[in-house]
Amino acid sequence: MSWEGHRDGQLTVGGVPAGTLAARVGSTPFFAYDRDLVTRRVALLRTVLPAEVELNYAVKANPMPALLQHLSGLVDGFDVASAGELKHALDTPVPPARIGFAGPGKTVGELTQAVAAGVTVELESETELARVRAIGAELGIPARIAIRVNPDFTVRGSGMRLGGGPQQFGIDAERVPQVLARLGDDVDFQGFHVFAGSQNLRADHICEAQRHTVDLVLGLAEVSPPIRYLNLGGGFGIPYSRRDQPLDLAPIGDNLARLLRERVTPRLPEARVVVELGRYLVGEAGVYVTRVVDRKESRGTTFVVVDGGMHHQLAASGNLGQVIRRNYPMAVADGVGRPVDPPVTVVGRLCTPLDLLGDRVELPRVDVGDLVVVFQAGAYGLTASPTGFLSHPAPVEILV
Ligand SMILES: *Cc1c(COP(=O)(O)O)cnc(C)c1O
């Protein structure tokens, strides 16, 4: 894991000892995101991906406004999935033309906001095309559009697989030519977007998906207006347990360089090629910091009860789509280098056995008042959790 920072036996976040950070925040639990780790992650991608590939951030992974401001100086654009995310994205210096709005079920209200803002609407259906046309006519602004394609292939190895079958996402690849035939001057057609899966740790599978995507789009190019935008998706995964091997970026960079050189640039010279990443940019840069409120024995198991839980960090409890529950990495804030105790089970404060943060984890001795830190909490954490459940206060989020 990339969270190896520590000083005098204390874990550090953004160089600050976790205990000091807790005092600064004034309450637990809280989420802390390390700005330097985000900066370094983007820099790493820039060294590996071909220079002409643009890097977008998928805002839904973590929409914290301060984090978006920080990222706005590092990435080329943002992908948003709601009017709320659109507002946050437009509040940053990123130009509207570098913002894409995808997601099924966009209402006329949301589409109106998007067309008025001048962002690229990534059409998920033919209904959406009819709506943006009417909105464009009404506002006197041709809608800037791209077609999200539901691909005719599946990506192996994705934690969440999209494409290959019926989908609420995108327009089926085989229907896209008919839709293209109906486009006119009343829309500003940019190109295509294919996003075929998430949380993939296999470079070979990601390369295969990128090759299939390029094949698909080059096929559509035969019957399409000039393509100025080609969003290849992303799906780069991060390790959540010791068994996960971190993604090997080098082959992905090589594959993209070859695809661009041999296929995309010769055929689609005007296309901006975009890779959009959420989790990979921010997931490892965040921690969820909780404080122990109770420690109890029950029939041979030691339970450590912390003041947070799955209402803030659902993913760590294993209830956000995992097939097999595995513990997220966690640590005791002042336990760096201390010997490990017999395993304990770390639970939250919700009245359900699902609120399990760590099942029989090996930690140093941990008592009431200690800070327990859950790693890999920077993406799909707070905003992907049922915060209203049990009406506990919302946690603070900070960028360090
Ligand atoms: C969620 C989403 C992403 C980001 O996925 P990650 O796995 O977090 O990188 C990218 N594109 C689209 C269209 C999405 O819906």
Short mmCIF file of C-alpha atoms and ligand atoms in Angstrom, two decimals:
data_model
loop_
_atom_site.label_atom_id
_atom_site.label_comp_id
_atom_site.label_asym_id
_atom_site.label_seq_id
_atom_site.Cartn_x
_atom_site.Cartn_y
_atom_site.Cartn_z
CA MET A 1 0.00 0.00 0.00
CA SER A 2 1.16 3.50 -0.58
CA TRP A 3 0.36 4.60 2.96
CA GLU A 4 3.71 4.04 4.52
CA GLY A 5 4.14 7.46 6.09
CA HIS A 6 4.92 7.38 9.80
CA ARG A 7 6.88 9.33 12.38
CA ASP A 8 7.78 8.32 15.97
CA GLY A 9 5.54 5.25 15.75
CA GLN A 10 2.55 7.30 14.49
CA LEU A 11 0.97 7.01 11.07
CA THR A 12 1.13 10.27 9.17
CA VAL A 13 -1.29 11.65 6.59
CA GLY A 14 0.12 14.30 4.30
CA GLY A 15 3.10 14.42 6.66
CA VAL A 16 0.95 15.13 9.75
CA PRO A 17 0.72 12.52 12.55
CA ALA A 18 -2.81 11.05 12.65
CA GLY A 19 -3.32 12.08 16.31
CA THR A 20 -2.40 15.69 15.53
CA LEU A 21 -4.72 15.63 12.55
CA ALA A 22 -7.57 14.32 14.72
CA ALA A 23 -6.96 17.21 17.14
CA ARG A 24 -6.97 19.66 14.25
CA VAL A 25 -10.24 18.27 12.85
CA GLY A 26 -11.80 18.33 16.32
CA SER A 27 -13.95 15.24 15.89
CA THR A 28 -13.84 11.65 14.73
CA PRO A 29 -14.52 9.89 12.49
CA PHE A 30 -13.14 11.83 9.52
CA PHE A 31 -11.81 11.34 6.02
CA ALA A 32 -8.40 12.77 5.11
CA TYR A 33 -7.05 12.97 1.56
CA ASP A 34 -3.37 13.48 0.88
CA ARG A 35 -2.94 16.08 -1.86
CA ASP A 36 0.67 15.14 -2.51
CA LEU A 37 -0.26 11.51 -3.17
CA VAL A 38 -2.84 12.67 -5.73
CA THR A 39 -0.27 14.92 -7.40
CA ARG A 40 2.23 12.07 -7.54
CA ARG A 41 -0.34 9.66 -8.91
CA VAL A 42 -1.19 11.98 -11.81
CA ALA A 43 2.54 12.59 -12.45
CA LEU A 44 3.12 8.84 -12.60
CA LEU A 45 0.36 8.42 -15.18
CA ARG A 46 1.78 11.28 -17.24
CA THR A 47 5.14 9.53 -17.44
CA VAL A 48 3.57 6.23 -18.53
CA LEU A 49 0.74 7.27 -20.87
CA PRO A 50 1.58 8.69 -24.32
CA ALA A 51 1.91 12.48 -24.14
CA GLU A 52 -1.02 13.06 -26.49
CA VAL A 53 -3.45 11.06 -24.32
CA GLU A 54 -5.58 13.33 -22.14
CA LEU A 55 -6.41 12.39 -18.59
CA ASN A 56 -9.86 13.05 -17.16
CA TYR A 57 -11.01 12.64 -13.57
CA ALA A 58 -14.35 10.89 -12.98
CA VAL A 59 -15.82 13.12 -10.28
CA LYS A 60 -18.16 10.55 -8.76
CA ALA A 61 -15.17 8.69 -7.28
CA ASN A 62 -14.75 11.62 -4.87
CA PRO A 63 -16.52 14.93 -5.47
CA MET A 64 -15.06 16.83 -2.48
CA PRO A 65 -14.84 20.44 -3.80
CA ALA A 66 -11.33 21.12 -2.44
CA LEU A 67 -10.07 17.92 -4.02
CA LEU A 68 -11.65 18.89 -7.35
CA GLN A 69 -9.93 22.28 -7.19
CA HIS A 70 -6.62 20.52 -6.59
CA LEU A 71 -7.21 18.05 -9.41
CA SER A 72 -8.32 20.81 -11.78
CA GLY A 73 -4.69 21.93 -11.97
CA LEU A 74 -3.44 18.43 -12.70
CA VAL A 75 -5.82 16.70 -15.12
CA ASP A 76 -7.15 17.76 -18.54
CA GLY A 77 -10.85 17.44 -17.84
CA PHE A 78 -13.62 16.13 -15.64
CA ASP A 79 -16.34 13.55 -16.19
CA VAL A 80 -19.51 14.23 -14.25
CA ALA A 81 -22.64 12.16 -13.77
CA SER A 82 -25.21 14.56 -12.28
CA ALA A 83 -26.11 18.26 -12.18
CA GLY A 84 -24.61 18.39 -8.69
CA GLU A 85 -21.25 17.12 -9.93
CA LEU A 86 -21.53 19.44 -12.91
CA LYS A 87 -21.86 22.42 -10.58
CA HIS A 88 -18.74 21.41 -8.62
CA ALA A 89 -16.81 20.86 -11.86
CA LEU A 90 -17.87 24.24 -13.29
CA ASP A 91 -16.72 25.92 -10.07
CA THR A 92 -13.14 24.90 -10.93
CA PRO A 93 -10.97 26.50 -13.64
CA VAL A 94 -11.52 23.50 -15.98
CA PRO A 95 -13.16 24.86 -19.19
CA PRO A 96 -16.68 23.55 -19.94
CA ALA A 97 -15.47 22.04 -23.23
CA ARG A 98 -13.29 19.72 -21.12
CA ILE A 99 -16.20 18.46 -19.05
CA GLY A 100 -18.22 15.41 -20.13
CA PHE A 101 -21.61 14.60 -18.64
CA ALA A 102 -22.46 10.89 -18.78
CA GLY A 103 -24.97 8.77 -16.87
CA PRO A 104 -28.39 7.30 -17.59
CA GLY A 105 -31.66 9.09 -16.85
CA LYS A 106 -30.53 12.67 -17.41
CA THR A 107 -33.61 14.83 -16.98
CA VAL A 108 -34.62 17.70 -19.25
CA GLY A 109 -33.62 20.04 -16.42
CA GLU A 110 -30.13 18.56 -16.12
CA LEU A 111 -29.65 18.44 -19.88
CA THR A 112 -30.68 22.09 -20.14
CA GLN A 113 -28.05 23.03 -17.56
CA ALA A 114 -25.43 21.00 -19.46
CA VAL A 115 -26.24 22.48 -22.89
CA ALA A 116 -26.31 26.00 -21.45
CA ALA A 117 -22.93 25.38 -19.80
CA GLY A 118 -21.40 24.12 -23.05
CA VAL A 119 -20.20 20.80 -21.66
CA THR A 120 -20.19 17.62 -23.75
CA VAL A 121 -23.35 15.62 -23.17
CA GLU A 122 -22.56 11.92 -23.48
CA LEU A 123 -25.79 10.47 -24.80
CA GLU A 124 -26.99 7.33 -23.09
CA SER A 125 -30.12 6.91 -25.23
CA GLU A 126 -32.01 8.15 -28.26
CA THR A 127 -34.41 9.95 -25.93
CA GLU A 128 -31.52 12.05 -24.70
CA LEU A 129 -30.64 12.96 -28.29
CA ALA A 130 -34.19 14.18 -28.93
CA ARG A 131 -34.08 16.16 -25.68
CA VAL A 132 -30.78 17.94 -26.32
CA ARG A 133 -31.94 18.84 -29.84
CA ALA A 134 -35.07 20.49 -28.48
CA ILE A 135 -33.07 22.22 -25.75
CA GLY A 136 -30.48 23.43 -28.27
CA ALA A 137 -33.22 24.90 -30.47
CA GLU A 138 -34.79 26.61 -27.49
CA LEU A 139 -31.53 28.09 -26.18
CA GLY A 140 -30.08 28.83 -29.61
CA ILE A 141 -27.00 26.78 -28.65
CA PRO A 142 -26.36 23.54 -30.58
CA ALA A 143 -25.77 20.85 -27.95
CA ARG A 144 -22.21 19.57 -27.80
CA ILE A 145 -22.63 15.80 -27.84
CA ALA A 146 -20.80 12.52 -27.82
CA ILE A 147 -22.39 9.11 -28.09
CA ARG A 148 -21.75 6.68 -25.29
CA VAL A 149 -21.61 3.29 -26.94
CA ASN A 150 -22.72 0.11 -25.21
CA PRO A 151 -19.97 -2.08 -26.64
CA ASP A 152 -20.46 -5.47 -28.22
CA PHE A 153 -17.64 -6.92 -26.12
CA THR A 154 -17.06 -7.65 -22.44
CA VAL A 155 -13.93 -6.83 -20.49
CA ARG A 156 -12.51 -9.66 -18.46
CA GLY A 157 -11.28 -9.07 -14.94
CA SER A 158 -13.37 -6.04 -14.05
CA GLY A 159 -14.74 -5.70 -10.52
CA MET A 160 -17.79 -4.21 -12.20
CA ARG A 161 -18.39 -5.28 -15.76
CA LEU A 162 -20.29 -3.18 -18.28
CA GLY A 163 -20.90 -3.95 -21.93
CA GLY A 164 -21.45 -7.06 -23.96
CA GLY A 165 -25.16 -7.42 -23.20
CA PRO A 166 -28.26 -5.37 -22.50
CA GLN A 167 -27.40 -2.22 -20.55
CA GLN A 168 -28.93 0.96 -19.21
CA PHE A 169 -25.64 2.62 -20.24
CA GLY A 170 -25.01 3.93 -23.72
CA ILE A 171 -26.56 3.21 -27.09
CA ASP A 172 -26.08 -0.34 -28.37
CA ALA A 173 -23.16 -0.41 -30.82
CA GLU A 174 -25.29 -1.94 -33.59
CA ARG A 175 -27.83 0.91 -33.35
CA VAL A 176 -25.27 3.71 -33.42
CA PRO A 177 -25.06 3.93 -37.27
CA GLN A 178 -28.80 4.67 -37.47
CA VAL A 179 -28.45 7.37 -34.83
CA LEU A 180 -25.48 8.91 -36.65
CA ALA A 181 -27.48 8.99 -39.89
CA ARG A 182 -30.02 11.25 -38.21
CA LEU A 183 -27.55 13.83 -36.85
CA GLY A 184 -27.66 17.29 -38.37
CA ASP A 185 -26.20 20.75 -37.93
CA ASP A 186 -28.37 21.31 -34.92
CA VAL A 187 -25.93 19.34 -32.76
CA ASP A 188 -22.19 19.72 -32.34
CA PHE A 189 -21.03 16.10 -32.65
CA GLN A 190 -17.71 15.40 -30.95
CA GLY A 191 -17.26 11.65 -30.98
CA PHE A 192 -17.60 8.55 -28.84
CA HIS A 193 -17.28 7.35 -25.29
CA VAL A 194 -16.87 3.71 -24.29
CA PHE A 195 -16.54 2.76 -20.64
CA ALA A 196 -16.49 -0.97 -20.25
CA GLY A 197 -15.69 -1.71 -16.61
CA SER A 198 -14.21 -0.68 -13.30
CA GLN A 199 -11.63 -1.89 -10.75
CA ASN A 200 -9.53 -3.95 -13.15
CA LEU A 201 -6.10 -5.03 -11.90
CA ARG A 202 -5.07 -6.90 -15.04
CA ALA A 203 -3.09 -4.82 -17.52
CA ASP A 204 -3.62 -7.41 -20.28
CA HIS A 205 -7.39 -7.19 -19.91
CA ILE A 206 -7.33 -3.38 -19.96
CA CYS A 207 -5.16 -3.46 -23.10
CA GLU A 208 -7.59 -5.88 -24.73
CA ALA A 209 -10.52 -3.58 -23.88
CA GLN A 210 -8.67 -0.62 -25.38
CA ARG A 211 -7.96 -2.58 -28.58
CA HIS A 212 -11.62 -3.63 -28.86
CA THR A 213 -12.74 -0.06 -28.22
CA VAL A 214 -10.50 1.26 -30.99
CA ASP A 215 -11.80 -1.46 -33.37
CA LEU A 216 -15.36 -0.55 -32.50
CA VAL A 217 -14.85 3.17 -32.99
CA LEU A 218 -12.90 2.78 -36.25
CA GLY A 219 -15.82 0.73 -37.53
CA LEU A 220 -18.26 3.49 -36.57
CA ALA A 221 -15.94 6.10 -38.11
CA GLU A 222 -16.89 4.77 -41.55
CA VAL A 223 -20.39 6.18 -41.12
CA SER A 224 -19.70 9.00 -38.68
CA PRO A 225 -19.04 12.73 -39.00
CA PRO A 226 -15.39 13.59 -38.20
CA ILE A 227 -14.43 12.28 -34.78
CA ARG A 228 -12.87 14.91 -32.54
CA TYR A 229 -13.21 13.10 -29.22
CA LEU A 230 -12.57 9.51 -28.32
CA ASN A 231 -13.01 8.60 -24.66
CA LEU A 232 -11.54 5.15 -24.11
CA GLY A 233 -12.81 4.78 -20.54
CA GLY A 234 -10.44 3.56 -17.88
CA GLY A 235 -11.25 1.04 -15.21
CA PHE A 236 -7.76 1.03 -13.67
CA GLY A 237 -8.01 -0.76 -10.33
CA ILE A 238 -6.20 -0.40 -7.01
CA PRO A 239 -5.23 -3.14 -4.53
CA TYR A 240 -7.64 -3.56 -1.63
CA SER A 241 -6.00 -6.53 0.02
CA ARG A 242 -2.59 -8.13 0.28
CA ARG A 243 -3.63 -10.67 -2.33
CA ASP A 244 -4.20 -7.95 -4.94
CA GLN A 245 -1.24 -7.16 -7.18
CA PRO A 246 -1.03 -3.46 -8.05
CA LEU A 247 -1.82 -2.68 -11.68
CA ASP A 248 1.21 -2.75 -13.99
CA LEU A 249 0.91 0.53 -15.91
CA ALA A 250 3.83 0.11 -18.32
CA PRO A 251 2.12 -2.36 -20.72
CA ILE A 252 -0.98 -0.13 -20.79
CA GLY A 253 1.13 2.86 -21.80
CA ASP A 254 2.91 0.81 -24.49
CA ASN A 255 -0.37 -0.56 -25.81
CA LEU A 256 -1.93 2.89 -26.02
CA ALA A 257 1.11 4.32 -27.76
CA ARG A 258 0.97 1.53 -30.35
CA LEU A 259 -2.80 1.90 -30.85
CA LEU A 260 -2.43 5.63 -31.36
CA ARG A 261 0.54 5.37 -33.71
CA GLU A 262 -0.75 2.51 -35.85
CA ARG A 263 -4.51 2.94 -35.82
CA VAL A 264 -6.03 6.03 -34.23
CA THR A 265 -3.83 8.89 -35.46
CA PRO A 266 -3.74 7.76 -39.12
CA ARG A 267 -7.51 7.24 -39.27
CA LEU A 268 -8.79 9.88 -36.81
CA PRO A 269 -6.22 12.68 -36.98
CA GLU A 270 -8.53 15.20 -35.31
CA ALA A 271 -9.47 13.05 -32.32
CA ARG A 272 -8.51 13.99 -28.78
CA VAL A 273 -7.97 10.67 -27.04
CA VAL A 274 -9.07 10.63 -23.41
CA VAL A 275 -8.63 8.16 -20.58
CA GLU A 276 -10.98 8.76 -17.65
CA LEU A 277 -10.08 7.55 -14.19
CA GLY A 278 -11.70 7.91 -10.80
CA ARG A 279 -10.58 5.33 -8.31
CA TYR A 280 -7.03 5.08 -9.59
CA LEU A 281 -6.37 8.80 -9.09
CA VAL A 282 -7.72 9.20 -5.57
CA GLY A 283 -8.54 5.83 -3.99
CA GLU A 284 -5.17 5.25 -2.37
CA ALA A 285 -4.83 8.89 -1.31
CA GLY A 286 -7.58 8.73 1.31
CA VAL A 287 -7.95 7.35 4.83
CA TYR A 288 -10.96 6.99 7.09
CA VAL A 289 -9.94 7.72 10.68
CA THR A 290 -12.10 6.37 13.51
CA ARG A 291 -11.76 6.26 17.29
CA VAL A 292 -12.34 3.19 19.45
CA VAL A 293 -15.33 3.58 21.79
CA ASP A 294 -15.56 0.05 23.17
CA ARG A 295 -13.69 -3.19 23.37
CA LYS A 296 -15.61 -6.31 24.35
CA GLU A 297 -15.32 -10.07 24.38
CA SER A 298 -18.09 -12.26 23.05
CA ARG A 299 -17.74 -16.03 23.15
CA GLY A 300 -14.11 -16.04 22.22
CA THR A 301 -14.12 -13.10 19.79
CA THR A 302 -12.75 -9.68 20.70
CA PHE A 303 -14.81 -6.86 19.22
CA VAL A 304 -13.33 -3.41 18.81
CA VAL A 305 -16.20 -0.93 18.33
CA VAL A 306 -15.23 2.31 16.58
CA ASP A 307 -17.20 5.56 16.27
CA GLY A 308 -17.61 5.18 12.48
CA GLY A 309 -18.88 2.41 10.28
CA MET A 310 -20.46 1.39 7.01
CA HIS A 311 -22.69 4.50 6.98
CA HIS A 312 -19.50 6.41 6.06
CA GLN A 313 -17.34 3.77 4.45
CA LEU A 314 -19.71 1.18 3.03
CA ALA A 315 -17.09 -0.28 0.70
CA ALA A 316 -14.85 -1.39 3.59
CA SER A 317 -17.74 -3.40 5.04
CA GLY A 318 -17.92 -5.37 1.79
CA ASN A 319 -21.45 -4.24 0.99
CA LEU A 320 -20.70 -2.13 -2.10
CA GLY A 321 -20.79 -4.85 -4.72
CA GLN A 322 -18.02 -7.18 -3.51
CA VAL A 323 -18.69 -10.84 -4.18
CA ILE A 324 -16.33 -12.09 -1.50
CA ARG A 325 -15.80 -9.83 1.51
CA ARG A 326 -12.16 -9.07 2.18
CA ASN A 327 -10.75 -6.75 4.81
CA TYR A 328 -9.53 -3.39 3.65
CA PRO A 329 -6.07 -2.65 4.99
CA MET A 330 -6.23 -0.94 8.38
CA ALA A 331 -3.88 0.14 11.15
CA VAL A 332 -3.75 1.55 14.66
CA ALA A 333 -2.54 5.15 14.33
CA ASP A 334 0.11 4.95 17.04
CA GLY A 335 0.85 1.29 16.46
CA VAL A 336 3.61 1.53 13.85
CA GLY A 337 6.26 -0.98 14.81
CA ARG A 338 4.36 -2.31 17.87
CA PRO A 339 3.91 -6.10 18.12
CA VAL A 340 0.72 -7.64 16.78
CA ASP A 341 -1.95 -8.89 19.23
CA PRO A 342 -4.28 -11.85 18.65
CA PRO A 343 -6.86 -10.96 15.95
CA VAL A 344 -9.75 -8.60 16.75
CA THR A 345 -12.95 -7.88 14.88
CA VAL A 346 -13.44 -4.17 14.16
CA VAL A 347 -17.07 -3.10 13.89
CA GLY A 348 -18.96 0.17 13.52
CA ARG A 349 -21.90 1.53 15.50
CA LEU A 350 -24.80 0.52 13.30
CA CYS A 351 -27.37 -1.99 14.56
CA THR A 352 -26.57 -4.59 11.94
CA PRO A 353 -23.95 -7.34 11.74
CA LEU A 354 -23.21 -6.03 8.23
CA ASP A 355 -21.37 -3.13 9.87
CA LEU A 356 -18.08 -4.98 9.89
CA LEU A 357 -14.92 -3.03 9.05
CA GLY A 358 -12.33 -5.69 9.83
CA ASP A 359 -12.96 -9.39 10.31
CA ARG A 360 -10.32 -10.96 12.60
CA VAL A 361 -7.63 -8.42 11.82
CA GLU A 362 -4.14 -8.60 13.19
CA LEU A 363 -3.42 -5.26 14.82
CA PRO A 364 -1.20 -4.10 17.65
CA ARG A 365 -3.02 -3.91 21.03
CA VAL A 366 -5.88 -1.46 20.58
CA ASP A 367 -7.93 0.13 23.36
CA VAL A 368 -10.71 2.65 23.92
CA GLY A 369 -9.55 6.08 22.70
CA ASP A 370 -7.09 4.75 20.11
CA LEU A 371 -7.41 5.79 16.48
CA VAL A 372 -8.08 3.03 13.95
CA VAL A 373 -7.32 4.03 10.35
CA VAL A 374 -8.90 2.37 7.31
CA PHE A 375 -6.86 2.78 4.11
CA GLN A 376 -7.94 2.97 0.44
CA ALA A 377 -10.77 5.31 1.42
CA GLY A 378 -10.22 8.06 -1.14
CA ALA A 379 -12.66 6.76 -3.77
CA TYR A 380 -16.27 5.60 -3.42
CA GLY A 381 -16.07 6.27 0.32
CA LEU A 382 -18.26 8.86 1.97
CA THR A 383 -20.47 9.72 -1.00
CA ALA A 384 -21.01 6.05 -1.85
CA SER A 385 -22.26 5.25 1.67
CA PRO A 386 -25.71 5.32 3.32
CA THR A 387 -24.94 8.32 5.53
CA GLY A 388 -28.52 8.76 6.68
CA PHE A 389 -28.75 5.30 8.20
CA LEU A 390 -29.03 5.60 12.01
CA SER A 391 -28.80 9.41 11.91
CA HIS A 392 -25.24 9.70 13.18
CA PRO A 393 -23.48 13.00 12.44
CA ALA A 394 -21.73 13.36 9.09
CA PRO A 395 -17.94 12.99 9.21
CA VAL A 396 -15.61 15.84 8.31
CA GLU A 397 -13.52 15.60 5.14
CA ILE A 398 -10.16 17.32 4.85
CA LEU A 399 -7.51 17.67 2.19
CA VAL A 400 -4.04 17.66 3.75
C1 LIG B 1 -17.63 5.69 -12.66
C2 LIG B 1 -17.16 5.98 -13.99
C3 LIG B 1 -15.78 6.12 -14.23
C4 LIG B 1 -14.74 5.96 -13.18
O1 LIG B 1 -14.48 4.64 -12.87
P1 LIG B 1 -13.27 4.24 -11.92
O2 LIG B 1 -13.35 2.78 -11.82
O3 LIG B 1 -13.48 4.94 -10.63
O4 LIG B 1 -12.02 4.71 -12.58
C5 LIG B 1 -15.39 6.43 -15.51
N1 LIG B 1 -16.30 6.58 -16.50
C6 LIG B 1 -17.62 6.45 -16.30
C7 LIG B 1 -18.54 6.64 -17.43
C8 LIG B 1 -18.09 6.13 -15.05
O5 LIG B 1 -19.41 5.99 -14.87
#
